[in-house]
Tab-separated table of C-alpha atoms and ligand atoms in Angstrom:
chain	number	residue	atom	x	y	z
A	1	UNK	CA	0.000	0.000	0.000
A	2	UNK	CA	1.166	3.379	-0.789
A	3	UNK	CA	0.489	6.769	0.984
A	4	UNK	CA	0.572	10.025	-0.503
A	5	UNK	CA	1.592	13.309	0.935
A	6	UNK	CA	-0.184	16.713	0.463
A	7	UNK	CA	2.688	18.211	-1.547
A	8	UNK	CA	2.479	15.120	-4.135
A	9	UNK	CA	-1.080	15.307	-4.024
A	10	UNK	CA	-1.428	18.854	-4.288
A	11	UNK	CA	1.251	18.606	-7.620
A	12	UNK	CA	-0.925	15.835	-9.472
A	13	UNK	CA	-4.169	17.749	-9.347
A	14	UNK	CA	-5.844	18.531	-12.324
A	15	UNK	CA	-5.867	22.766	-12.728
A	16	UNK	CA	-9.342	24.445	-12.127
A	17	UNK	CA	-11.910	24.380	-15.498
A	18	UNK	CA	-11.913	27.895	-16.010
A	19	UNK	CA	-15.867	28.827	-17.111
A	20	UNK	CA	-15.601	30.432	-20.800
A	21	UNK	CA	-17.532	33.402	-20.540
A	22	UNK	CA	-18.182	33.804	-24.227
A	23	UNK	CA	-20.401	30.958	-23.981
A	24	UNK	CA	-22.628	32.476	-21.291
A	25	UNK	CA	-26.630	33.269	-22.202
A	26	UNK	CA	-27.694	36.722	-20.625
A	27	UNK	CA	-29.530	34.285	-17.456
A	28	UNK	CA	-26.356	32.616	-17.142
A	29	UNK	CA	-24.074	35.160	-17.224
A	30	UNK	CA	-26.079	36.451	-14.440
A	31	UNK	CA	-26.276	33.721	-12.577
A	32	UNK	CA	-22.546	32.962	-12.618
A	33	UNK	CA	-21.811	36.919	-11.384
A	34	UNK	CA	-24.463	36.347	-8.227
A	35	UNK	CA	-22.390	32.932	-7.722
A	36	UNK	CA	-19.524	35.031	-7.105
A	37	UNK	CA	-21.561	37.385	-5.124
A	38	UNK	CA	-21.445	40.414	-7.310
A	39	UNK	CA	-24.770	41.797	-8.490
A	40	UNK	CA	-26.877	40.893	-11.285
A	41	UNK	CA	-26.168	43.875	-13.777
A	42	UNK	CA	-22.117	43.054	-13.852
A	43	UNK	CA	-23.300	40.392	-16.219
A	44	UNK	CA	-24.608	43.021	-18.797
A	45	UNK	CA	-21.054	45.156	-18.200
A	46	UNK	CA	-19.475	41.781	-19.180
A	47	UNK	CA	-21.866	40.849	-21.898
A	48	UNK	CA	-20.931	44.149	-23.401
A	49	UNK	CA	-17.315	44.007	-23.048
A	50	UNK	CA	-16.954	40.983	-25.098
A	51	UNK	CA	-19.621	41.215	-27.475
A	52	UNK	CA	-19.835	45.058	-28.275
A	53	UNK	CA	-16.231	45.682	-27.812
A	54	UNK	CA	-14.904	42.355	-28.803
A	55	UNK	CA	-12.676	42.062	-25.646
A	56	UNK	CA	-11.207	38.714	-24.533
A	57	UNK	CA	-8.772	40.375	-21.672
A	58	UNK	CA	-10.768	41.002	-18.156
A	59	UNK	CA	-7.734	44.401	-17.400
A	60	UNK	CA	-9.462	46.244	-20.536
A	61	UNK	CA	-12.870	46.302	-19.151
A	62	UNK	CA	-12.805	49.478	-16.983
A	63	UNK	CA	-15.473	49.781	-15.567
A	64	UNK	CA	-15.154	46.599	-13.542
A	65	UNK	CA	-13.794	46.844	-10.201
A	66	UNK	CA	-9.946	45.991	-9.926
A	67	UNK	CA	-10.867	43.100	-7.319
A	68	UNK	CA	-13.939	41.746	-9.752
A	69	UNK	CA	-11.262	41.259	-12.127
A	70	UNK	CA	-8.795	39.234	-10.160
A	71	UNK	CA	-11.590	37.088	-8.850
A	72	UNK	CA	-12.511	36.579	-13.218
A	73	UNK	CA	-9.092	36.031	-13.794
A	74	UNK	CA	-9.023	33.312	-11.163
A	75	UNK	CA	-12.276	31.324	-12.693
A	76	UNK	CA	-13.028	32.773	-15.893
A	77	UNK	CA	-11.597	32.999	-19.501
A	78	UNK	CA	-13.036	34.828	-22.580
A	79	UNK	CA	-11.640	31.782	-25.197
A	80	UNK	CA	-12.809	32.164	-28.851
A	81	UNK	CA	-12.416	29.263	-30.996
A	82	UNK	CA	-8.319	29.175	-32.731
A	83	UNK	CA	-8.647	29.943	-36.436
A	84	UNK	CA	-6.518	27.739	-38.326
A	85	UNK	CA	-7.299	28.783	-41.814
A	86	UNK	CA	-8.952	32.470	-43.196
A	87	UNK	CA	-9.528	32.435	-47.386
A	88	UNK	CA	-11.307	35.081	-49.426
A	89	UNK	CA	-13.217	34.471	-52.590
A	90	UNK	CA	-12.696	36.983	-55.490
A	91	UNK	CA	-16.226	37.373	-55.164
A	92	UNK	CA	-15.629	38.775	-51.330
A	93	UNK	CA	-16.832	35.815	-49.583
A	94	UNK	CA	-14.899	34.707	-46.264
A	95	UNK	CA	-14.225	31.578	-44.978
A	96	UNK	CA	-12.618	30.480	-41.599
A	97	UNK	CA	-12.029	26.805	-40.901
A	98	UNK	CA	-11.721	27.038	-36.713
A	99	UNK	CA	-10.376	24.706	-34.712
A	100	UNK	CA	-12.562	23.137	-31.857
A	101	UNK	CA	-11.096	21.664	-28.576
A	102	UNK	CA	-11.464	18.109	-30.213
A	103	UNK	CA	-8.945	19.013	-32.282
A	104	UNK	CA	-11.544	18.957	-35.798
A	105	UNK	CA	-12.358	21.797	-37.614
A	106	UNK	CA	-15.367	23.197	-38.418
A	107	UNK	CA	-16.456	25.893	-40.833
A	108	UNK	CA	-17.772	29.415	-40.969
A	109	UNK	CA	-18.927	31.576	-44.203
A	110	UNK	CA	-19.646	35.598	-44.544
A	111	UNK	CA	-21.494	36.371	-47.636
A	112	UNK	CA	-21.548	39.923	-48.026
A	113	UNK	CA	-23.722	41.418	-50.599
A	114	UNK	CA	-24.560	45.481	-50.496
A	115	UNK	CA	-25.326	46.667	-47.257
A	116	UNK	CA	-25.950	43.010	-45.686
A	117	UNK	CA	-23.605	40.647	-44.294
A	118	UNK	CA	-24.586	36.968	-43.578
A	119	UNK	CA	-23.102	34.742	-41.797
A	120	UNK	CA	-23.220	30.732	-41.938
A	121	UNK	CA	-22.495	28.938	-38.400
A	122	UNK	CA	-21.656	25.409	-37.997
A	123	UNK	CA	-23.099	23.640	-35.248
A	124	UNK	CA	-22.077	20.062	-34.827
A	125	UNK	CA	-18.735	18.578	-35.760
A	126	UNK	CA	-19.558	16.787	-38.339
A	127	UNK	CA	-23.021	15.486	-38.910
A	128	UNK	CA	-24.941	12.226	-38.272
A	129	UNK	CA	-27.600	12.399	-40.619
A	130	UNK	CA	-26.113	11.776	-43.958
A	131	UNK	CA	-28.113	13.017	-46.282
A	132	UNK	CA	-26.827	11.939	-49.305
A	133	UNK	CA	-25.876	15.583	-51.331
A	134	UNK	CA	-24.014	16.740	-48.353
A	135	UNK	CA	-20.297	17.365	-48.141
A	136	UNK	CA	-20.832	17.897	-44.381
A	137	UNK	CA	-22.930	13.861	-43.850
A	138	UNK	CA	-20.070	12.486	-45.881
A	139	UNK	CA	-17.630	13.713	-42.882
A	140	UNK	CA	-19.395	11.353	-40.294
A	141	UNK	CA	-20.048	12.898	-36.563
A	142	UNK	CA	-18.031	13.793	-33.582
A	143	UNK	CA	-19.873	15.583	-31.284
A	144	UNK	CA	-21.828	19.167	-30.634
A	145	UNK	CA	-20.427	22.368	-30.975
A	146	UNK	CA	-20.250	24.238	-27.560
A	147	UNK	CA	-22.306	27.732	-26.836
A	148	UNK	CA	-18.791	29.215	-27.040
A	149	UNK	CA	-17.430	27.286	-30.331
A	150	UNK	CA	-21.002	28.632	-31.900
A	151	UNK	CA	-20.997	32.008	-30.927
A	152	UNK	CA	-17.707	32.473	-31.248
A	153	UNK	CA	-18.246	32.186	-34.722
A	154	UNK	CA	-20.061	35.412	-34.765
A	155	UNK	CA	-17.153	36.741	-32.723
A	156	UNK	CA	-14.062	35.950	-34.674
A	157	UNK	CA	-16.306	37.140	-38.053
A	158	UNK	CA	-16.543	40.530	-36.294
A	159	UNK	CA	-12.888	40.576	-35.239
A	160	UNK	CA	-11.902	39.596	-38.837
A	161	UNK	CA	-13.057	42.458	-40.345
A	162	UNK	CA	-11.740	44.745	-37.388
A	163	UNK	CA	-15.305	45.617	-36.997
A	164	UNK	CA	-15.745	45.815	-33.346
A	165	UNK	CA	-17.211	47.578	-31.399
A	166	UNK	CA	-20.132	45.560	-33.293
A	167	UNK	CA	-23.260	48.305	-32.032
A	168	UNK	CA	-20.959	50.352	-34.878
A	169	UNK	CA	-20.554	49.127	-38.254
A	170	UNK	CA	-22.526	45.757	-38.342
A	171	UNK	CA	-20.369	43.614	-40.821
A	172	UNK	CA	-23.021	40.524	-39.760
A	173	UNK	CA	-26.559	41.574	-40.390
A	174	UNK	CA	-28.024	38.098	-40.910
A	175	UNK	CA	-27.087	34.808	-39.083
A	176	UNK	CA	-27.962	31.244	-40.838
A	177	UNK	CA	-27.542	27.780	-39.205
A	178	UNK	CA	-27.030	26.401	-41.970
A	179	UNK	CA	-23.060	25.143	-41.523
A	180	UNK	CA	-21.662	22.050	-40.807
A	181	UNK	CA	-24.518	19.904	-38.114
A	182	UNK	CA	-28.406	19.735	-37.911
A	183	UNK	CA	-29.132	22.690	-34.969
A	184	UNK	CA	-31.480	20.902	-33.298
A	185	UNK	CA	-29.574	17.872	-32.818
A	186	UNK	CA	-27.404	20.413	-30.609
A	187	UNK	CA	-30.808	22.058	-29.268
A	188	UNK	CA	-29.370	23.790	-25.956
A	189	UNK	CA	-26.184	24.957	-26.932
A	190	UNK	CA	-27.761	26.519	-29.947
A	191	UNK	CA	-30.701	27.664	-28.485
A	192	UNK	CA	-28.582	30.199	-25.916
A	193	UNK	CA	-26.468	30.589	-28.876
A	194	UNK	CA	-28.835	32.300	-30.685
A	195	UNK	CA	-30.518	34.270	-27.922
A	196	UNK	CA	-27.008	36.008	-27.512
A	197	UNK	CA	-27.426	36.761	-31.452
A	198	UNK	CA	-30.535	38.241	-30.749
A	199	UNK	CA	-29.840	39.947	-27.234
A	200	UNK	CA	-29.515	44.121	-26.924
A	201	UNK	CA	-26.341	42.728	-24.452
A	202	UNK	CA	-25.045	40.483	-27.441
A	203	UNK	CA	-25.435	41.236	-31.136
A	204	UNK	CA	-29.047	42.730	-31.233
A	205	UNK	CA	-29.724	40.887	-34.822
A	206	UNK	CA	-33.490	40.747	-35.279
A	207	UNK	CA	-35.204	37.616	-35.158
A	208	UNK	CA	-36.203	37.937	-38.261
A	209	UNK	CA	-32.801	37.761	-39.790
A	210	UNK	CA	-31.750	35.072	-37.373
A	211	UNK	CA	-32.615	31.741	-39.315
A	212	UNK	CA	-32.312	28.137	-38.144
A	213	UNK	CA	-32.492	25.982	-40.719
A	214	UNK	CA	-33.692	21.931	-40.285
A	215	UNK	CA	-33.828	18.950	-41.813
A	216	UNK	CA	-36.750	18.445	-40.137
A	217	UNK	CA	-36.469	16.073	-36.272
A	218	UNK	CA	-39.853	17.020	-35.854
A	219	UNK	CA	-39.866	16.335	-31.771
A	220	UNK	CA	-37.032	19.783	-31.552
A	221	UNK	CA	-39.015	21.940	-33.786
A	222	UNK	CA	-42.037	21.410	-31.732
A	223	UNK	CA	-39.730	22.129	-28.574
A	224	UNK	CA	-38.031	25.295	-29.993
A	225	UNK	CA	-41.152	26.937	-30.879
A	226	UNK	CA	-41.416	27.358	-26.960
A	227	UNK	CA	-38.424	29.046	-26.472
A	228	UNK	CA	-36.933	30.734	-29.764
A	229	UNK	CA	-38.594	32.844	-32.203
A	230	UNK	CA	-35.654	32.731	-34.701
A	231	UNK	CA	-36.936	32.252	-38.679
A	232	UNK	CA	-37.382	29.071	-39.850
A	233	UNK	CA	-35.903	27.077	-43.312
A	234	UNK	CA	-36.665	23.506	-44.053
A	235	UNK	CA	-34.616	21.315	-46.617
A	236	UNK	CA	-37.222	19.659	-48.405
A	237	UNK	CA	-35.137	18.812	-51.895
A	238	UNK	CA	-38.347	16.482	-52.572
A	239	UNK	CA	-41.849	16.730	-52.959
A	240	UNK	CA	-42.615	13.041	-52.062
A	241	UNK	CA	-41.356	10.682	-49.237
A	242	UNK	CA	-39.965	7.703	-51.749
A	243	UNK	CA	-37.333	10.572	-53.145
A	244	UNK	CA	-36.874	12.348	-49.856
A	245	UNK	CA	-36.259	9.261	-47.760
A	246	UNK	CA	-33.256	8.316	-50.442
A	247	UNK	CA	-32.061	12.217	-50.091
A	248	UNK	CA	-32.814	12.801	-46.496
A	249	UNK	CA	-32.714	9.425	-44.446
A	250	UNK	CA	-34.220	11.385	-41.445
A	251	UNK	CA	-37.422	11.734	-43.552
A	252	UNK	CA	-38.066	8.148	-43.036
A	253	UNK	CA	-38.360	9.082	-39.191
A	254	UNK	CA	-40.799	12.079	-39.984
A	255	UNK	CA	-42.139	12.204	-43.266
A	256	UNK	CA	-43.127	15.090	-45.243
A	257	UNK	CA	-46.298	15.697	-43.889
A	258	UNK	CA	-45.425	15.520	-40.365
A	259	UNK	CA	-42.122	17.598	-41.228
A	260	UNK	CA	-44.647	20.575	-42.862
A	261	UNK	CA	-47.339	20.505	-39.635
A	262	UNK	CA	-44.533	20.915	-37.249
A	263	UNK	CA	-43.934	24.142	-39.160
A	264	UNK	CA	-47.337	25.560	-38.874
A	265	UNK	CA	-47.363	24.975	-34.918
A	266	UNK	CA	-44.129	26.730	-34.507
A	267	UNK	CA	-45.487	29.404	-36.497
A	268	UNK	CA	-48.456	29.191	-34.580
A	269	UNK	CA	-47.011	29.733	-31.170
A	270	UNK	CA	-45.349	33.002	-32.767
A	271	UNK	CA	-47.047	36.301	-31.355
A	272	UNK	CA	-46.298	38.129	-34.912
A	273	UNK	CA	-47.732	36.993	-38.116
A	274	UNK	CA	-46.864	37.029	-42.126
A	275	UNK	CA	-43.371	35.174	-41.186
A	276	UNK	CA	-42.955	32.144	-43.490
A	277	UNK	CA	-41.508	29.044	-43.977
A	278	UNK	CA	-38.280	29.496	-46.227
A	279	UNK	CA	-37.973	25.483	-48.107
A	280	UNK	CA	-34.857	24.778	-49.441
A	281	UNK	CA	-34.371	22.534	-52.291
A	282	UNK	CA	-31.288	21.673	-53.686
A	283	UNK	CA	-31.280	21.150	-57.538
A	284	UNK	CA	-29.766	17.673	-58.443
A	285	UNK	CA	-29.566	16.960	-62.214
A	286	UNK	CA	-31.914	14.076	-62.884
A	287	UNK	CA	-32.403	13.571	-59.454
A	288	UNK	CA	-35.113	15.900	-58.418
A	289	UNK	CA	-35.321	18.937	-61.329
A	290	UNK	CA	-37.842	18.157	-63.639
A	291	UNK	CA	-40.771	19.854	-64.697
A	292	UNK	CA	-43.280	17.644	-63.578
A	293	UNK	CA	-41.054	17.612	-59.927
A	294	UNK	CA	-41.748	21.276	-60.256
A	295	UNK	CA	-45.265	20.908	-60.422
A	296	UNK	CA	-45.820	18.186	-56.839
A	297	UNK	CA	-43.694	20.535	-55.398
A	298	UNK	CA	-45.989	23.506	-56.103
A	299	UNK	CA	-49.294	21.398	-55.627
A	300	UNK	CA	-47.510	20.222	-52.149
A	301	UNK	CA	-47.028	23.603	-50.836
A	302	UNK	CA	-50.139	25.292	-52.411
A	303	UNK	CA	-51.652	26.008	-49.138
A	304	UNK	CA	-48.120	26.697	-46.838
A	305	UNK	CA	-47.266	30.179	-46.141
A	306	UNK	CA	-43.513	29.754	-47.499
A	307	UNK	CA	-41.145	30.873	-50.056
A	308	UNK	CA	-38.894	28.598	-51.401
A	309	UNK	CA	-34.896	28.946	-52.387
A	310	UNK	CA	-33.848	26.842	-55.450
A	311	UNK	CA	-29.660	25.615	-54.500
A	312	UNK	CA	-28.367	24.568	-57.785
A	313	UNK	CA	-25.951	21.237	-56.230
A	314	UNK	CA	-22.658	22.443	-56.219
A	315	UNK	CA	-19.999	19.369	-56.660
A	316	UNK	CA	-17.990	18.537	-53.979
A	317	UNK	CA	-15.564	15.391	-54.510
A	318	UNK	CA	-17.278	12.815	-52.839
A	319	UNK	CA	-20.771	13.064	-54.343
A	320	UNK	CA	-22.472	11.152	-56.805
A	321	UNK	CA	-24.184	13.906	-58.096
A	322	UNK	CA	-24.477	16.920	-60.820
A	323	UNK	CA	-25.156	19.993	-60.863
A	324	UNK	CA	-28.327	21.120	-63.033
A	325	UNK	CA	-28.230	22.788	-66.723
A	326	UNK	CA	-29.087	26.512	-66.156
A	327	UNK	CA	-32.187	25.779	-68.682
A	328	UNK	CA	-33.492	23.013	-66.024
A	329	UNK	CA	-33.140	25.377	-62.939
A	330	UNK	CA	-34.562	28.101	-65.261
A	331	UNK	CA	-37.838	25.938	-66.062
A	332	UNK	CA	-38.010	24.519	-62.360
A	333	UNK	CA	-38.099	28.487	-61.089
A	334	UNK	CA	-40.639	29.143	-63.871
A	335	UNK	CA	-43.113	26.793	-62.948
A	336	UNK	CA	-43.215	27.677	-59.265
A	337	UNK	CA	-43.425	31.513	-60.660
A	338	UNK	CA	-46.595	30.608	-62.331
A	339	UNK	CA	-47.888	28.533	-59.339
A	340	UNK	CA	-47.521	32.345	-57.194
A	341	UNK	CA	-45.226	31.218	-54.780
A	342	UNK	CA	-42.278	33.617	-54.231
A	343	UNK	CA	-39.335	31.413	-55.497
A	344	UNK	CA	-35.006	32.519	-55.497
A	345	UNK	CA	-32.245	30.748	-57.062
A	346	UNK	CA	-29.396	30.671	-54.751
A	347	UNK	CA	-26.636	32.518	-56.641
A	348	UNK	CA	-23.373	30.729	-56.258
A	349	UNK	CA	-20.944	32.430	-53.437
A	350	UNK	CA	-17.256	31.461	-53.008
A	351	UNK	CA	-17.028	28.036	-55.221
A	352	UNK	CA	-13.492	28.817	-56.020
A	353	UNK	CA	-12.886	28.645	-51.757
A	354	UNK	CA	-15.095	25.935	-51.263
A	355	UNK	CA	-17.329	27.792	-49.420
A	356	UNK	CA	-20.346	27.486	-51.322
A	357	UNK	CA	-23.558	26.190	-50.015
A	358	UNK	CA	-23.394	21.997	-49.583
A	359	UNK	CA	-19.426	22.493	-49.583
A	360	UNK	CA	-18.296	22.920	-45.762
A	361	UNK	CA	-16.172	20.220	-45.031
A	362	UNK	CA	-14.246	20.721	-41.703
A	363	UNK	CA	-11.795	18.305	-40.760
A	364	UNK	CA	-14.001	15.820	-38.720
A	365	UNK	CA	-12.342	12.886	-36.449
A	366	UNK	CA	-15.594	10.869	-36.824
A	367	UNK	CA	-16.961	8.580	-34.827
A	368	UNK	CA	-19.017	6.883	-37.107
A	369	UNK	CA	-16.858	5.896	-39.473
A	370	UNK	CA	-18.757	7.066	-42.360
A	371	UNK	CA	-16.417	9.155	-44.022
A	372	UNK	CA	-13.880	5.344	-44.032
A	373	UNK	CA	-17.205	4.321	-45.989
A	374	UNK	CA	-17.746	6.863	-48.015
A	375	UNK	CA	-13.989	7.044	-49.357
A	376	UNK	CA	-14.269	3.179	-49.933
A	377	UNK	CA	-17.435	3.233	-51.869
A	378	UNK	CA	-15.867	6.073	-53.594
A	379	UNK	CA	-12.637	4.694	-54.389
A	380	UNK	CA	-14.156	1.404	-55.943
A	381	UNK	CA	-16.762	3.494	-58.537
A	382	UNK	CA	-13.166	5.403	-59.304
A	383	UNK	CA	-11.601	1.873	-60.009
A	384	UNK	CA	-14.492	0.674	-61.895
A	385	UNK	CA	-14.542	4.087	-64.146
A	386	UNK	CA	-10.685	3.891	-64.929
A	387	UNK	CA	-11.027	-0.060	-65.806
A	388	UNK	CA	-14.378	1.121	-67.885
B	401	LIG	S1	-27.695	18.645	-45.051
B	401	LIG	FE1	-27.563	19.320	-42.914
B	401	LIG	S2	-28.606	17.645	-41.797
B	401	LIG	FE2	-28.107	16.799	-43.815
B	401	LIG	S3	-26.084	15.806	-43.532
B	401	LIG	FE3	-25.716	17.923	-44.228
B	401	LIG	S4	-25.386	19.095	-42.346
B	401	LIG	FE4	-26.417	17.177	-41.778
């Protein structure tokens, strides 16, 4: 048997977790300043200092008491995610690949256009539902981005651009979760994600221009229409369950029709009305872009309040797929046009970074071993083609 002094004991313990305040909702920002028995409106002085001002160093923030600060420094860090990689399309788009504590990266786009600014924010490491056009499903999973590694998104973008204090020139006007993970399979940490974008004491971005976008687990939509009032985008990509449950496996789980009611509750718990569904559907050539596609998809959503954004597929090595002829995505737009519902093509941003939408890759260690599969699958239709 051995014993063990104090000293050696005290040398093998593991050092404090320091709490990362960037991660920290409005209620839990205050409830971590009353833990350290300050009072409840330090937490909007620090909300401010990092998100306004964009500061990660407790010394700048003045108008915090020198002993506050000490106690911070003790506890508390202000840790944005490392950025390992920054490109710029000739077309101005930005991409970051950031790494997360795992060790994987994950990816973050700005599209600016005019006066807006949006920005796409991963948030899962990978993703686990693999629908079949996806760079990102091809990657496998990991794990969930935390409230920190999402908002810091939001937070590096900003300090980018050298754009802080962000109440001053807003380089981000519009936030999509639309990166790399399905949102509500990371419902918590992107739920007080978002209410930071929205907060006065965080980035003050409407709700209206804060959109989380699903592939439809029914069960989370119903759940987040209690707490969040965010906008709302669907991938649909088909008009009937046979197609969608080959495109997007989780439709086999909750079909269309089940995926289109959940959408009219959360609208319906909304206290403001005329806000839509936005349904996104990704052009694949000969997959889901003809003209008669065109029309189920119009007699599907005759009576939904939506508007829907045609994605022409953009390539990605992996994929089995193609993009569209311009005169397919042409007559697929027309024939919604006729049918009155407000329809966009997607123009393509930042293809020559890889940052267009259906692109982000990240640098997953997954856990499911999909990407192994994947490769292999890929790597025998590549034999077959040269021996062909
Ligand atoms: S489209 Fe979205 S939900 Fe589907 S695999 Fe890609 S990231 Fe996941």
């Amino acid at each position: 048997m051995t014993t063990e002094t104090s000293e050696q004991h005290a040398t093998t313990q593991a050092p404090v977790e320091k709490t990362n305040l960037l991660g920290l909702s409005r209620e839990k920002m205050e409830a971590f300043c009353l833990s350290l028995g300050e009072k409840s409106f330090r937490a909007q002085q620090l909300l401010k200092w990092i998100h306004h001002h964009g500061v990660d160093d407790f010394d700048e923030m003045t108008n915090i008491s020198k002993n506050f600060r000490a106690q911070l420094k003790e506890c508390a860090e202000i840790r944005p995610p490392e950025v390992v990689t920054e490109k710029t399309s000739k077309d101005g788009t930005r991409k970051w690949a950031v790494k997360v504590t795992s060790g994987s990266l994950v990816e973050t786009v700005l599209i600016p256009d005019g006066d807006r600014g949006t920005l796409c924010v991963s948030s899962q490491v990978g993703c686990s539902l693999d629908c079949s056009f996806c760079s990102t499903g091809k990657q496998g999973f990991q794990r969930d981005l935390t409230v920190a590694e999402i908002i810091g998104q939001v937070w590096l973008a900003i300090k980018s651009y050298d754009a802080f204090p962000s109440t001053n020139k807003k380089i981000i006007t519009n936030v999509v979760m639309m990166g790399m993970g399905e949102p509500l399979l990371n419902f918590d940490n992107v739920v007080d994600a978002m209410s930071l974008m929205l907060d006065d004491f965080g980035y003050g971005i409407s709700k209206r221009r804060v959109t989380l976008s699903t592939s439809g687990v029914v069960p989370a939509l119903d759940r987040l229409g209690d707490v969040s009032s965010v906008s709302l985008a669907i991938s649909l990509h088909a008009a009937d369950d046979e197609l969608r449950n080959q495109l997007v496996p989780i439709n086999k789980r909750y079909p269309i029709a089940e995926l289109l009611a959940a959408c009219t509750r959360y609208w319906d718990k909304q206290s403001d009305t005329h806000r839509v569904t936005t349904v996104e559907y990704t052009l694949i050539a000969g997959v889901n872009d003809s003209p008669e596609q065109a029309h189920a998809l119009a007699r599907l959503l005759k009576d939904f309040p939506c508007k829907i954004n045609l994605i022409p597929f953009n390539p990605f090595p992996l994929s089995d797929y193609e993009r569209p002829s311009k005169r397919a995505v042409d007559r697929f737009w027309q024939v919604l046009s006729n049918s009155n519902i407000v329809t966009t093509v997607r123009s393509t941003r930042g293809d020559d970074i890889d940052a267009a939408c259906g692109q982000l890759i990240g640098q997953v260690a997954d856990r499911t071993k999909r990407s192994e599969r994947h490769k292999a699958n890929y790597n025998q239709v590549q034999a077959v083609n040269i021996i062909e």
